[in-house]
Structure formats: structure tokens, C-alpha cells
Amino acid sequence: MCRSIKTLRPPAIPEKATEEEIRAAALQFVRKVSGFRAPAAHNQEVFDAAVDAVAEATRELLDGLHVRGAGAGAAVAG
């Protein structure tokens, strides 16, 4: 979809994804879906809310993922 969004879970990255990495991926996703790199002032609030929602969903996803071979029951980052 968006080549600038990178995989945020090990082994693609060596450690837990940072808040900055999660937020950057969320921003890229919202930009791609909305078609706006930077929204007009009248769309800023809904744009920012979407970035927050996508970032939260990403955190929840990463917190819940389990990768085979990562150790018995080891949750992967978020």
C-alpha cells in the first residue's frame, strides 16, 4: 500500500517499536487513505483524530502479536 510504512515487529526491527515509529506509520496510513499530505485547517481535527486512532490500533496489534520462535508465549512489541 504505502511503501514508506515499515514493518514494526521483530524480527523486522530488533526491538520494540517506539512511539515515534508507530505515530509515523499511522500518519503515513492516514495520508494515503485521505489523499492529503497536510489537511486544510477545516480538516485538521478529524485528520489528527484519525492518526491517533490508527496509532492506538497499531499499539494494540503489536502488543497482542506472538511470533513463532520468539520464545514460549513471548508477546511482540508495541
mmCIF file of C-alpha atoms in Angstrom:
data_model
loop_
_atom_site.group_PDB
_atom_site.id
_atom_site.type_symbol
_atom_site.label_atom_id
_atom_site.label_comp_id
_atom_site.label_asym_id
_atom_site.label_seq_id
_atom_site.Cartn_x
_atom_site.Cartn_y
_atom_site.Cartn_z
ATOM 1 C CA MET A 1 0.000 0.000 0.000
ATOM 2 C CA CYS A 2 2.340 2.691 1.204
ATOM 3 C CA ARG A 3 5.985 1.821 0.720
ATOM 4 C CA SER A 4 7.124 4.266 3.389
ATOM 5 C CA ILE A 5 5.295 2.318 6.116
ATOM 6 C CA LYS A 6 7.722 -0.238 7.531
ATOM 7 C CA THR A 7 7.108 -3.427 9.481
ATOM 8 C CA LEU A 8 7.154 -2.609 13.197
ATOM 9 C CA ARG A 9 7.598 -6.013 14.777
ATOM 10 C CA PRO A 10 10.618 -8.219 15.344
ATOM 11 C CA PRO A 11 12.417 -9.692 13.520
ATOM 12 C CA ALA A 12 11.909 -6.841 11.011
ATOM 13 C CA ILE A 13 13.140 -4.442 13.696
ATOM 14 C CA PRO A 14 15.388 -5.636 16.505
ATOM 15 C CA GLU A 15 13.478 -4.084 19.422
ATOM 16 C CA LYS A 16 10.036 -2.913 20.410
ATOM 17 C CA ALA A 17 8.654 -0.231 18.083
ATOM 18 C CA THR A 18 8.951 3.254 19.505
ATOM 19 C CA GLU A 19 6.038 5.648 19.884
ATOM 20 C CA GLU A 20 7.665 7.783 17.177
ATOM 21 C CA GLU A 21 7.770 4.842 14.732
ATOM 22 C CA ILE A 22 4.146 3.926 15.470
ATOM 23 C CA ARG A 23 2.975 7.510 15.017
ATOM 24 C CA ALA A 24 4.941 7.911 11.758
ATOM 25 C CA ALA A 25 3.343 4.762 10.331
ATOM 26 C CA ALA A 26 -0.117 5.956 11.407
ATOM 27 C CA LEU A 27 0.472 9.342 9.793
ATOM 28 C CA GLN A 28 1.571 7.729 6.522
ATOM 29 C CA PHE A 29 -1.508 5.498 6.533
ATOM 30 C CA VAL A 30 -3.901 8.413 7.112
ATOM 31 C CA ARG A 31 -2.150 10.479 4.445
ATOM 32 C CA LYS A 32 -2.502 7.634 1.944
ATOM 33 C CA VAL A 33 -6.154 6.927 2.731
ATOM 34 C CA SER A 34 -7.212 10.593 2.836
ATOM 35 C CA GLY A 35 -5.151 11.688 -0.146
ATOM 36 C CA PHE A 36 -3.854 14.673 1.828
ATOM 37 C CA ARG A 37 -0.230 15.175 2.806
ATOM 38 C CA ALA A 38 -1.311 18.042 5.043
ATOM 39 C CA PRO A 39 -5.014 18.683 5.567
ATOM 40 C CA ALA A 40 -6.667 22.082 5.300
ATOM 41 C CA ALA A 41 -7.408 23.796 8.592
ATOM 42 C CA HIS A 42 -11.062 22.734 8.484
ATOM 43 C CA ASN A 43 -9.966 19.056 8.243
ATOM 44 C CA GLN A 44 -7.087 19.173 10.747
ATOM 45 C CA GLU A 45 -9.076 17.949 13.760
ATOM 46 C CA VAL A 46 -10.526 14.891 12.036
ATOM 47 C CA PHE A 47 -7.150 14.146 10.395
ATOM 48 C CA ASP A 48 -5.352 14.254 13.767
ATOM 49 C CA ALA A 49 -8.058 12.111 15.381
ATOM 50 C CA ALA A 50 -7.606 9.517 12.639
ATOM 51 C CA VAL A 51 -3.835 9.454 13.190
ATOM 52 C CA ASP A 52 -4.424 8.961 16.936
ATOM 53 C CA ALA A 53 -6.903 6.126 16.297
ATOM 54 C CA VAL A 54 -4.614 4.333 13.850
ATOM 55 C CA ALA A 55 -1.645 4.703 16.216
ATOM 56 C CA GLU A 56 -3.690 3.233 19.084
ATOM 57 C CA ALA A 57 -4.880 0.330 16.925
ATOM 58 C CA THR A 58 -1.267 -0.279 15.886
ATOM 59 C CA ARG A 59 -0.119 -0.333 19.535
ATOM 60 C CA GLU A 60 -2.857 -2.824 20.403
ATOM 61 C CA LEU A 61 -1.937 -5.011 17.427
ATOM 62 C CA LEU A 62 1.762 -5.034 18.242
ATOM 63 C CA ASP A 63 1.071 -5.700 21.944
ATOM 64 C CA GLY A 64 -1.028 -8.728 21.045
ATOM 65 C CA LEU A 65 1.161 -10.341 18.388
ATOM 66 C CA HIS A 66 3.075 -13.519 19.126
ATOM 67 C CA VAL A 67 5.812 -14.577 16.731
ATOM 68 C CA ARG A 68 6.790 -18.218 16.391
ATOM 69 C CA GLY A 69 10.299 -18.817 17.585
ATOM 70 C CA ALA A 70 10.319 -15.697 19.749
ATOM 71 C CA GLY A 71 10.164 -17.788 22.918
ATOM 72 C CA ALA A 72 7.323 -19.561 24.644
ATOM 73 C CA GLY A 73 4.437 -17.129 24.971
ATOM 74 C CA ALA A 74 6.607 -14.116 24.249
ATOM 75 C CA ALA A 75 4.492 -11.195 23.135
ATOM 76 C CA VAL A 76 5.982 -8.984 20.481
ATOM 77 C CA ALA A 77 6.366 -5.267 20.991
ATOM 78 C CA GLY A 78 4.008 -2.389 20.938
#
